PDB file of C-alpha atoms in Angstrom:
ATOM      1  CA  MET A   1      65.476 -80.329   1.728  1.00 80.00           C
ATOM      2  CA  LEU A   2      63.368 -83.262   1.859  1.00 88.00           C
ATOM      3  CA  ILE A   3      60.726 -82.061  -0.462  1.00 89.00           C
ATOM      4  CA  LEU A   4      63.843 -81.526  -3.580  1.00 90.00           C
ATOM      5  CA  ARG A   5      65.122 -84.436  -2.341  1.00 91.00           C
ATOM      6  CA  ILE A   6      61.911 -86.353  -3.159  1.00 93.00           C
ATOM      7  CA  ALA A   7      61.126 -84.389  -6.681  1.00 92.00           C
ATOM      8  CA  ILE A   8      64.790 -85.136  -8.394  1.00 93.00           C
ATOM      9  CA  ASP A   9      64.154 -89.049  -7.199  1.00 93.00           C
ATOM     10  CA  VAL A  10      60.488 -88.711  -8.671  1.00 94.00           C
ATOM     11  CA  LEU A  11      61.749 -86.805 -11.882  1.00 93.00           C
ATOM     12  CA  ILE A  12      64.776 -89.814 -12.576  1.00 93.00           C
ATOM     13  CA  ALA A  13      62.105 -92.285 -11.751  1.00 94.00           C
ATOM     14  CA  ILE A  14      60.012 -91.230 -14.891  1.00 92.00           C
ATOM     15  CA  GLY A  15      62.613 -90.854 -16.797  1.00 92.00           C
ATOM     16  CA  ALA A  16      63.573 -93.969 -16.084  1.00 92.00           C
ATOM     17  CA  ILE A  17      60.277 -96.070 -16.211  1.00 91.00           C
ATOM     18  CA  PHE A  18      59.609 -94.183 -19.955  1.00 90.00           C
ATOM     19  CA  ALA A  19      63.487 -95.804 -20.611  1.00 90.00           C
ATOM     20  CA  LEU A  20      62.024 -98.861 -19.365  1.00 90.00           C
ATOM     21  CA  ALA A  21      58.925 -98.909 -22.093  1.00 88.00           C
ATOM     22  CA  GLY A  22      61.330 -97.995 -24.790  1.00 88.00           C
ATOM     23  CA  THR A  23      63.663-100.197 -24.064  1.00 89.00           C
ATOM     24  CA  LEU A  24      60.499-102.803 -23.639  1.00 88.00           C
ATOM     25  CA  GLY A  25      59.038-101.866 -27.022  1.00 86.00           C
ATOM     26  CA  VAL A  26      62.578-102.165 -28.999  1.00 86.00           C
ATOM     27  CA  MET A  27      62.329-105.690 -27.921  1.00 86.00           C
ATOM     28  CA  ARG A  28      58.739-106.322 -28.654  1.00 84.00           C
ATOM     29  CA  MET A  29      57.924-104.494 -31.691  1.00 81.00           C
ATOM     30  CA  PRO A  30      57.001-106.236 -35.024  1.00 79.00           C
ATOM     31  CA  ASP A  31      59.219-104.396 -37.362  1.00 81.00           C
ATOM     32  CA  THR A  32      62.104-102.005 -37.711  1.00 83.00           C
ATOM     33  CA  PHE A  33      59.556 -98.924 -37.871  1.00 84.00           C
ATOM     34  CA  CYS A  34      57.852 -99.920 -34.538  1.00 84.00           C
ATOM     35  CA  ARG A  35      61.349-100.256 -32.999  1.00 85.00           C
ATOM     36  CA  MET A  36      62.058 -97.446 -34.121  1.00 85.00           C
ATOM     37  CA  GLN A  37      58.894 -95.691 -32.696  1.00 85.00           C
ATOM     38  CA  ALA A  38      59.238 -96.995 -29.558  1.00 85.00           C
ATOM     39  CA  SER A  39      63.047 -95.823 -28.951  1.00 84.00           C
ATOM     40  CA  THR A  40      61.865 -92.561 -29.237  1.00 82.00           C
ATOM     41  CA  CYS A  41      60.445 -93.032 -25.811  1.00 78.00           C
ATOM     42  CA  VAL A  42      63.867 -92.968 -24.354  1.00 81.00           C
ATOM     43  CA  THR A  43      65.435 -90.226 -26.237  1.00 81.00           C
ATOM     44  CA  THR A  44      62.940 -87.815 -25.224  1.00 83.00           C
ATOM     45  CA  LEU A  45      60.690 -88.165 -21.835  1.00 87.00           C
ATOM     46  CA  GLY A  46      63.567 -90.696 -20.531  1.00 89.00           C
ATOM     47  CA  VAL A  47      66.325 -88.118 -21.299  1.00 90.00           C
ATOM     48  CA  ILE A  48      64.344 -85.031 -20.009  1.00 90.00           C
ATOM     49  CA  GLY A  49      63.226 -86.972 -16.699  1.00 91.00           C
ATOM     50  CA  VAL A  50      66.571 -88.025 -15.620  1.00 93.00           C
ATOM     51  CA  GLY A  51      68.231 -84.895 -17.176  1.00 92.00           C
ATOM     52  CA  LEU A  52      66.113 -82.078 -15.016  1.00 92.00           C
ATOM     53  CA  GLY A  53      66.482 -84.346 -11.845  1.00 93.00           C
ATOM     54  CA  ALA A  54      70.325 -84.240 -13.024  1.00 93.00           C
ATOM     55  CA  LEU A  55      70.111 -80.360 -13.531  1.00 93.00           C
ATOM     56  CA  LEU A  56      67.979 -79.912 -10.032  1.00 92.00           C
ATOM     57  CA  TYR A  57      70.781 -82.132  -8.178  1.00 92.00           C
ATOM     58  CA  ALA A  58      73.608 -80.071  -9.568  1.00 91.00           C
ATOM     59  CA  ILE A  59      72.452 -76.734  -8.880  1.00 90.00           C
ATOM     60  CA  PHE A  60      70.677 -77.296  -5.352  1.00 89.00           C
ATOM     61  CA  ILE A  61      72.880 -80.149  -3.886  1.00 88.00           C
ATOM     62  CA  MET A  62      76.572 -79.431  -5.765  1.00 85.00           C
ATOM     63  CA  GLY A  63      76.109 -76.426  -5.819  1.00 84.00           C
ATOM     64  CA  SER A  64      78.113 -76.498  -9.740  1.00 83.00           C
ATOM     65  CA  ALA A  65      77.704 -74.223 -11.893  1.00 84.00           C
ATOM     66  CA  ALA A  66      79.444 -76.409 -14.945  1.00 84.00           C
ATOM     67  CA  THR A  67      77.824 -79.316 -14.147  1.00 88.00           C
ATOM     68  CA  ALA A  68      74.383 -77.451 -14.700  1.00 90.00           C
ATOM     69  CA  VAL A  69      75.303 -76.415 -17.835  1.00 88.00           C
ATOM     70  CA  LYS A  70      76.805 -79.304 -18.744  1.00 88.00           C
ATOM     71  CA  VAL A  71      73.352 -81.162 -18.348  1.00 90.00           C
ATOM     72  CA  LEU A  72      71.724 -78.367 -20.011  1.00 89.00           C
ATOM     73  CA  VAL A  73      74.030 -79.264 -22.970  1.00 87.00           C
ATOM     74  CA  ILE A  74      73.511 -82.883 -23.051  1.00 88.00           C
ATOM     75  CA  CYS A  75      69.736 -82.395 -22.731  1.00 89.00           C
ATOM     76  CA  GLY A  76      69.587 -80.036 -25.841  1.00 87.00           C
ATOM     77  CA  LEU A  77      72.026 -82.293 -28.290  1.00 87.00           C
ATOM     78  CA  VAL A  78      70.153 -85.322 -27.536  1.00 88.00           C
ATOM     79  CA  LEU A  79      67.187 -83.497 -28.212  1.00 86.00           C
ATOM     80  CA  VAL A  80      67.894 -81.771 -31.378  1.00 85.00           C
ATOM     81  CA  THR A  81      70.451 -84.589 -32.616  1.00 87.00           C
ATOM     82  CA  ASN A  82      68.144 -87.231 -32.263  1.00 87.00           C
ATOM     83  CA  PRO A  83      65.456 -86.440 -35.115  1.00 87.00           C
ATOM     84  CA  VAL A  84      68.077 -86.314 -37.596  1.00 87.00           C
ATOM     85  CA  GLY A  85      69.190 -89.729 -36.779  1.00 87.00           C
ATOM     86  CA  ALA A  86      65.977 -90.665 -37.171  1.00 87.00           C
ATOM     87  CA  HIS A  87      65.099 -89.308 -40.151  1.00 87.00           C
ATOM     88  CA  ALA A  88      68.376 -90.660 -41.985  1.00 88.00           C
ATOM     89  CA  ILE A  89      68.069 -94.113 -40.587  1.00 88.00           C
ATOM     90  CA  ALA A  90      63.967 -94.176 -41.545  1.00 86.00           C
ATOM     91  CA  LYS A  91      65.099 -93.338 -44.997  1.00 85.00           C
ATOM     92  CA  GLY A  92      67.732 -95.808 -45.043  1.00 87.00           C
ATOM     93  CA  ALA A  93      66.209 -98.748 -43.923  1.00 85.00           C
ATOM     94  CA  TYR A  94      63.707 -98.404 -46.784  1.00 82.00           C
ATOM     95  CA  GLN A  95      65.844 -97.750 -49.379  1.00 82.00           C
ATOM     96  CA  ALA A  96      68.109-100.461 -48.263  1.00 83.00           C
ATOM     97  CA  GLY A  97      65.033-102.661 -48.594  1.00 77.00           C
ATOM     98  CA  ILE A  98      63.773-103.214 -45.343  1.00 76.00           C
ATOM     99  CA  ARG A  99      60.025-103.150 -45.194  1.00 76.00           C
ATOM    100  CA  PRO A 100      57.471-103.351 -42.617  1.00 72.00           C
ATOM    101  CA  GLU A 101      56.486-106.521 -41.555  1.00 66.00           C
ATOM    102  CA  LYS A 102      52.733-106.295 -41.811  1.00 60.00           C
ATOM    103  CA  ARG A 103      50.631-105.420 -44.446  1.00 57.00           C
ATOM    104  CA  MET A 104      50.123-102.225 -44.184  1.00 53.00           C
ATOM    105  CA  GLU A 105      46.875-100.302 -44.723  1.00 50.00           C
ATOM    106  CA  THR A 106      48.292 -96.588 -46.355  1.00 54.00           C
ATOM    107  CA  GLU A 107      51.023 -97.242 -48.632  1.00 61.00           C
ATOM    108  CA  ASP A 108      51.892 -94.067 -50.101  1.00 61.00           C
ATOM    109  CA  TYR A 109      55.155 -93.961 -50.037  1.00 63.00           C
ATOM    110  CA  ARG A 110      55.508 -97.437 -51.787  1.00 62.00           C
ATOM    111  CA  ARG A 111      53.375 -96.077 -54.233  1.00 63.00           C
ATOM    112  CA  ASP A 112      55.449 -92.636 -54.942  1.00 63.00           C
ATOM    113  CA  PHE A 113      59.199 -94.440 -54.563  1.00 63.00           C
ATOM    114  CA  ASP A 114      58.906 -98.180 -55.773  1.00 56.00           C
ATOM    115  CA  GLU A 115      58.306 -98.302 -59.290  1.00 44.00           C
TER     116      GLU A 115
ATOM    117  CA  MET B   1      73.158 -77.947 -50.962  1.00 65.00           C
ATOM    118  CA  HIS B   2      73.875 -74.597 -51.227  1.00 71.00           C
ATOM    119  CA  LYS B   3      77.640 -72.950 -51.772  1.00 75.00           C
ATOM    120  CA  THR B   4      79.669 -72.156 -49.295  1.00 75.00           C
ATOM    121  CA  SER B   5      79.441 -68.765 -48.333  1.00 80.00           C
ATOM    122  CA  PHE B   6      81.339 -66.518 -46.166  1.00 82.00           C
ATOM    123  CA  ALA B   7      77.904 -65.358 -43.974  1.00 82.00           C
ATOM    124  CA  GLY B   8      76.722 -69.720 -43.604  1.00 83.00           C
ATOM    125  CA  VAL B   9      80.731 -70.224 -42.630  1.00 87.00           C
ATOM    126  CA  ALA B  10      80.448 -67.282 -39.844  1.00 88.00           C
ATOM    127  CA  SER B  11      77.473 -68.539 -38.467  1.00 86.00           C
ATOM    128  CA  THR B  12      78.203 -72.476 -38.430  1.00 88.00           C
ATOM    129  CA  PHE B  13      81.537 -71.256 -36.604  1.00 91.00           C
ATOM    130  CA  LEU B  14      80.140 -68.856 -33.952  1.00 91.00           C
ATOM    131  CA  LEU B  15      77.315 -72.165 -33.304  1.00 89.00           C
ATOM    132  CA  CYS B  16      80.120 -74.529 -32.870  1.00 91.00           C
ATOM    133  CA  PHE B  17      82.110 -71.828 -30.600  1.00 92.00           C
ATOM    134  CA  ILE B  18      78.931 -71.502 -28.560  1.00 91.00           C
ATOM    135  CA  PHE B  19      78.870 -74.969 -27.938  1.00 86.00           C
ATOM    136  CA  TRP B  20      82.859 -75.570 -27.326  1.00 89.00           C
ATOM    137  CA  ILE B  21      82.251 -73.157 -24.491  1.00 89.00           C
ATOM    138  CA  LEU B  22      79.390 -74.163 -22.871  1.00 84.00           C
ATOM    139  CA  LEU B  23      80.912 -77.758 -23.021  1.00 81.00           C
ATOM    140  CA  THR B  24      84.477 -76.799 -21.407  1.00 83.00           C
ATOM    141  CA  TRP B  25      83.135 -73.889 -19.432  1.00 79.00           C
ATOM    142  CA  SER B  26      86.775 -72.373 -18.977  1.00 79.00           C
ATOM    143  CA  ALA B  27      88.353 -69.657 -20.106  1.00 80.00           C
ATOM    144  CA  ASP B  28      91.710 -70.860 -20.535  1.00 85.00           C
ATOM    145  CA  ALA B  29      93.301 -69.681 -23.674  1.00 88.00           C
ATOM    146  CA  GLN B  30      94.738 -73.358 -24.711  1.00 90.00           C
ATOM    147  CA  GLU B  31      90.975 -74.549 -24.739  1.00 88.00           C
ATOM    148  CA  LEU B  32      90.228 -71.435 -26.745  1.00 91.00           C
ATOM    149  CA  ILE B  33      92.007 -71.826 -29.435  1.00 93.00           C
ATOM    150  CA  THR B  34      91.627 -75.432 -30.002  1.00 92.00           C
ATOM    151  CA  GLY B  35      87.993 -74.834 -30.237  1.00 91.00           C
ATOM    152  CA  ALA B  36      88.283 -71.888 -32.939  1.00 92.00           C
ATOM    153  CA  MET B  37      89.693 -74.064 -35.115  1.00 94.00           C
ATOM    154  CA  ILE B  38      88.116 -76.860 -34.778  1.00 93.00           C
ATOM    155  CA  SER B  39      85.174 -75.132 -35.195  1.00 93.00           C
ATOM    156  CA  LEU B  40      86.436 -73.401 -38.324  1.00 93.00           C
ATOM    157  CA  ALA B  41      87.137 -76.760 -39.861  1.00 93.00           C
ATOM    158  CA  VAL B  42      83.748 -77.900 -39.073  1.00 92.00           C
ATOM    159  CA  ALA B  43      82.398 -74.938 -40.502  1.00 90.00           C
ATOM    160  CA  LEU B  44      84.263 -75.065 -43.770  1.00 90.00           C
ATOM    161  CA  PHE B  45      82.810 -78.170 -44.350  1.00 89.00           C
ATOM    162  CA  SER B  46      79.692 -78.404 -43.050  1.00 87.00           C
ATOM    163  CA  SER B  47      78.109 -75.301 -43.719  1.00 84.00           C
ATOM    164  CA  ARG B  48      76.854 -75.798 -47.751  1.00 83.00           C
ATOM    165  CA  PHE B  49      74.353 -78.424 -45.916  1.00 82.00           C
ATOM    166  CA  PHE B  50      72.459 -75.982 -43.639  1.00 81.00           C
ATOM    167  CA  ILE B  51      69.591 -73.516 -44.271  1.00 76.00           C
ATOM    168  CA  HIS B  52      70.455 -70.509 -46.019  1.00 74.00           C
ATOM    169  CA  GLU B  53      67.687 -68.335 -45.146  1.00 75.00           C
ATOM    170  CA  ASN B  54      67.326 -64.648 -43.510  1.00 74.00           C
ATOM    171  CA  PRO B  55      67.992 -66.403 -39.548  1.00 70.00           C
ATOM    172  CA  THR B  56      66.989 -63.026 -38.285  1.00 74.00           C
ATOM    173  CA  TRP B  57      63.524 -63.862 -37.437  1.00 74.00           C
ATOM    174  CA  PHE B  58      63.980 -63.869 -33.254  1.00 75.00           C
ATOM    175  CA  LEU B  59      64.350 -60.246 -33.312  1.00 79.00           C
ATOM    176  CA  ASN B  60      60.543 -59.487 -34.058  1.00 82.00           C
ATOM    177  CA  PRO B  61      59.862 -59.988 -30.540  1.00 85.00           C
ATOM    178  CA  VAL B  62      56.257 -61.327 -31.331  1.00 88.00           C
ATOM    179  CA  LYS B  63      57.720 -64.392 -33.367  1.00 86.00           C
ATOM    180  CA  LEU B  64      60.139 -64.492 -30.959  1.00 87.00           C
ATOM    181  CA  LEU B  65      57.601 -65.367 -27.411  1.00 89.00           C
ATOM    182  CA  ASN B  66      55.587 -67.540 -29.858  1.00 88.00           C
ATOM    183  CA  GLY B  67      58.408 -69.551 -30.417  1.00 86.00           C
ATOM    184  CA  ILE B  68      59.523 -69.707 -26.997  1.00 89.00           C
ATOM    185  CA  ALA B  69      55.766 -70.870 -25.953  1.00 89.00           C
ATOM    186  CA  PHE B  70      56.015 -73.606 -28.507  1.00 88.00           C
ATOM    187  CA  TRP B  71      59.131 -74.901 -26.926  1.00 88.00           C
ATOM    188  CA  LEU B  72      58.044 -74.488 -23.542  1.00 88.00           C
ATOM    189  CA  PHE B  73      54.292 -75.000 -23.618  1.00 89.00           C
ATOM    190  CA  ILE B  74      52.900 -76.660 -26.508  1.00 88.00           C
ATOM    191  CA  PHE B  75      55.373 -78.974 -27.585  1.00 88.00           C
ATOM    192  CA  PRO B  76      55.903 -80.291 -24.068  1.00 89.00           C
ATOM    193  CA  VAL B  77      52.140 -80.890 -23.777  1.00 90.00           C
ATOM    194  CA  GLU B  78      52.343 -82.827 -26.894  1.00 88.00           C
ATOM    195  CA  LEU B  79      55.162 -84.870 -26.412  1.00 88.00           C
ATOM    196  CA  VAL B  80      54.127 -86.001 -22.712  1.00 88.00           C
ATOM    197  CA  LYS B  81      50.781 -87.010 -24.171  1.00 88.00           C
ATOM    198  CA  ALA B  82      52.338 -88.842 -26.992  1.00 87.00           C
ATOM    199  CA  ASN B  83      55.062 -91.185 -24.644  1.00 88.00           C
ATOM    200  CA  VAL B  84      52.007 -91.858 -22.508  1.00 89.00           C
ATOM    201  CA  ASP B  85      50.884 -93.322 -25.285  1.00 87.00           C
ATOM    202  CA  VAL B  86      53.429 -94.900 -26.908  1.00 86.00           C
ATOM    203  CA  ALA B  87      54.290 -96.467 -23.695  1.00 86.00           C
ATOM    204  CA  LYS B  88      51.321 -97.887 -22.857  1.00 86.00           C
ATOM    205  CA  ARG B  89      51.440 -99.680 -26.557  1.00 84.00           C
ATOM    206  CA  CYS B  90      55.080-101.126 -24.897  1.00 83.00           C
ATOM    207  CA  PHE B  91      54.026-102.188 -22.300  1.00 83.00           C
ATOM    208  CA  THR B  92      50.686-103.889 -23.085  1.00 83.00           C
ATOM    209  CA  GLY B  93      51.991-106.029 -25.856  1.00 71.00           C
ATOM    210  CA  CYS B  94      52.329-105.194 -29.752  1.00 63.00           C
ATOM    211  CA  LYS B  95      49.024-106.443 -30.809  1.00 69.00           C
ATOM    212  CA  ASN B  96      47.576-103.075 -30.917  1.00 73.00           C
ATOM    213  CA  VAL B  97      49.936-100.981 -33.260  1.00 76.00           C
ATOM    214  CA  ASN B  98      48.784-100.300 -36.648  1.00 79.00           C
ATOM    215  CA  PRO B  99      51.906 -99.009 -38.776  1.00 80.00           C
ATOM    216  CA  GLY B 100      51.834 -97.465 -41.651  1.00 80.00           C
ATOM    217  CA  ILE B 101      53.583 -95.080 -43.637  1.00 81.00           C
ATOM    218  CA  VAL B 102      51.108 -91.420 -44.441  1.00 82.00           C
ATOM    219  CA  LYS B 103      51.675 -88.409 -47.117  1.00 83.00           C
ATOM    220  CA  VAL B 104      50.380 -85.683 -45.729  1.00 86.00           C
ATOM    221  CA  PRO B 105      50.406 -81.917 -46.569  1.00 87.00           C
ATOM    222  CA  VAL B 106      52.444 -79.405 -44.759  1.00 87.00           C
ATOM    223  CA  ASN B 107      51.277 -75.552 -44.905  1.00 85.00           C
ATOM    224  CA  LEU B 108      54.558 -74.223 -43.716  1.00 84.00           C
ATOM    225  CA  LYS B 109      56.506 -72.287 -46.676  1.00 83.00           C
ATOM    226  CA  SER B 110      59.484 -71.454 -44.367  1.00 83.00           C
ATOM    227  CA  MET B 111      62.845 -73.790 -44.063  1.00 84.00           C
ATOM    228  CA  TYR B 112      63.184 -73.020 -40.916  1.00 84.00           C
ATOM    229  CA  GLY B 113      59.278 -73.779 -40.025  1.00 86.00           C
ATOM    230  CA  GLN B 114      59.534 -77.417 -42.157  1.00 88.00           C
ATOM    231  CA  ALA B 115      62.461 -78.446 -40.689  1.00 87.00           C
ATOM    232  CA  ALA B 116      61.176 -77.712 -37.122  1.00 87.00           C
ATOM    233  CA  LEU B 117      58.178 -79.173 -38.286  1.00 89.00           C
ATOM    234  CA  ALA B 118      59.771 -82.650 -39.347  1.00 89.00           C
ATOM    235  CA  ASN B 119      61.936 -82.414 -35.938  1.00 89.00           C
ATOM    236  CA  ALA B 120      59.034 -81.923 -33.735  1.00 89.00           C
ATOM    237  CA  ILE B 121      56.714 -84.658 -35.183  1.00 89.00           C
ATOM    238  CA  THR B 122      59.894 -87.247 -35.380  1.00 88.00           C
ATOM    239  CA  LEU B 123      60.457 -86.329 -31.733  1.00 87.00           C
ATOM    240  CA  THR B 124      57.183 -86.682 -30.821  1.00 86.00           C
ATOM    241  CA  PRO B 125      57.021 -90.749 -30.293  1.00 84.00           C
ATOM    242  CA  GLY B 126      54.664 -92.361 -32.557  1.00 83.00           C
ATOM    243  CA  THR B 127      55.680 -90.642 -35.490  1.00 87.00           C
ATOM    244  CA  ILE B 128      58.932 -90.250 -37.723  1.00 88.00           C
ATOM    245  CA  THR B 129      58.813 -87.811 -40.844  1.00 88.00           C
ATOM    246  CA  MET B 130      61.109 -89.949 -43.699  1.00 85.00           C
ATOM    247  CA  GLU B 131      61.095 -87.719 -46.242  1.00 83.00           C
ATOM    248  CA  ILE B 132      59.872 -84.504 -47.079  1.00 85.00           C
ATOM    249  CA  THR B 133      58.894 -83.874 -51.272  1.00 84.00           C
ATOM    250  CA  GLU B 134      57.453 -80.824 -53.220  1.00 83.00           C
ATOM    251  CA  GLU B 135      54.701 -81.530 -55.648  1.00 80.00           C
ATOM    252  CA  ASP B 136      52.723 -78.864 -57.523  1.00 78.00           C
ATOM    253  CA  GLY B 137      54.029 -76.380 -55.330  1.00 79.00           C
ATOM    254  CA  ARG B 138      52.830 -77.684 -51.719  1.00 84.00           C
ATOM    255  CA  THR B 139      55.017 -79.799 -49.652  1.00 86.00           C
ATOM    256  CA  TYR B 140      54.314 -83.239 -48.099  1.00 86.00           C
ATOM    257  CA  TYR B 141      56.379 -85.424 -45.631  1.00 87.00           C
ATOM    258  CA  TYR B 142      56.068 -89.143 -45.493  1.00 85.00           C
ATOM    259  CA  ILE B 143      55.407 -89.539 -41.990  1.00 86.00           C
ATOM    260  CA  HIS B 144      55.557 -93.493 -40.545  1.00 85.00           C
ATOM    261  CA  TRP B 145      53.064 -93.296 -38.052  1.00 84.00           C
ATOM    262  CA  ILE B 146      52.439 -96.379 -35.588  1.00 83.00           C
ATOM    263  CA  ASP B 147      48.458 -95.678 -35.310  1.00 80.00           C
ATOM    264  CA  ALA B 148      47.266 -95.049 -38.608  1.00 76.00           C
ATOM    265  CA  LYS B 149      44.124 -94.539 -38.232  1.00 77.00           C
ATOM    266  CA  LEU B 150      43.740 -92.327 -41.695  1.00 76.00           C
ATOM    267  CA  PRO B 151      45.100 -92.878 -45.048  1.00 74.00           C
ATOM    268  CA  GLY B 152      46.507 -89.670 -45.313  1.00 70.00           C
ATOM    269  CA  GLY B 153      46.024 -86.113 -46.521  1.00 76.00           C
ATOM    270  CA  GLU B 154      44.732 -83.138 -44.683  1.00 78.00           C
ATOM    271  CA  GLU B 155      42.713 -85.450 -41.933  1.00 80.00           C
ATOM    272  CA  ALA B 156      46.149 -87.410 -41.220  1.00 80.00           C
ATOM    273  CA  GLY B 157      47.446 -84.159 -40.975  1.00 80.00           C
ATOM    274  CA  GLU B 158      45.437 -82.419 -38.246  1.00 82.00           C
ATOM    275  CA  ALA B 159      45.726 -85.671 -36.356  1.00 82.00           C
ATOM    276  CA  ILE B 160      49.477 -85.943 -36.753  1.00 82.00           C
ATOM    277  CA  LYS B 161      50.817 -82.715 -35.974  1.00 82.00           C
ATOM    278  CA  GLY B 162      47.507 -80.034 -35.854  1.00 83.00           C
ATOM    279  CA  ARG B 163      48.711 -78.362 -32.769  1.00 84.00           C
ATOM    280  CA  LEU B 164      52.435 -78.220 -34.072  1.00 86.00           C
ATOM    281  CA  GLU B 165      51.982 -76.709 -36.959  1.00 86.00           C
ATOM    282  CA  ARG B 166      49.557 -74.296 -35.882  1.00 86.00           C
ATOM    283  CA  GLY B 167      52.265 -73.000 -33.184  1.00 86.00           C
ATOM    284  CA  LEU B 168      54.846 -73.095 -35.495  1.00 86.00           C
ATOM    285  CA  ARG B 169      52.991 -71.135 -38.355  1.00 86.00           C
ATOM    286  CA  ARG B 170      52.879 -68.490 -35.813  1.00 85.00           C
ATOM    287  CA  VAL B 171      56.532 -68.335 -35.454  1.00 84.00           C
ATOM    288  CA  TRP B 172      57.584 -68.569 -38.698  1.00 80.00           C
ATOM    289  CA  GLU B 173      54.945 -66.997 -41.170  1.00 75.00           C
TER     290      GLU B 173
END
């Protein structure tokens, strides 16, 4: 039981650390697109870590199948919907006129889409 | 975009309904009827936006096993590596980012494969797929890359998505 508790705590701590890193990145990165990159940290390992910890907790300590399935569905839905939103936000931001702050070395997108 | 077809509506309805049952987790008739109505409405409105290809690839056991291996082993390894890299950049400050939008060719023909690869790239921290275009019969992705070491083309594609693409090609080619 102790090992289980430790495993759950470690998983949730890993998730929290990556969520912290992503949040710091959102505040510190130089432009919109880099901030979006940092936020993916939160939605991948942050969610997976906390979700796995919650899953173990739901199965072995709460003993509730409904909670376990809900945790799985939440993780799955976040992982499936996050990239779709990210495509839309990145493309929308670019088309709305937001440009990367630094002078980029590789600007294929600008060459092809900005006449 | 496609026309609304019966097969499209039926498959979207089924997917929505399964998710409804998983989320409510009850066999009460009232819940099921509400879920069916909402799923039908969602399917009627949204099915034409989804991929219309033969979805029975997973009945082939080799492809199914390759798919499971990809999502359970290949992809998580890449995910953890990229996560650690981006987390380091976040903690150590922002002088070590070198962002750029690169254009890389993709060798997947199937729409499912292309969609799965674009989503896998976006889920990996450090890379976001911004657009998919087709030129001269080849598919290209525009990818925003936080550490653009290479100016695009085959080599940049190998660095960004080499393993992911090889894993997915075993499933959908």
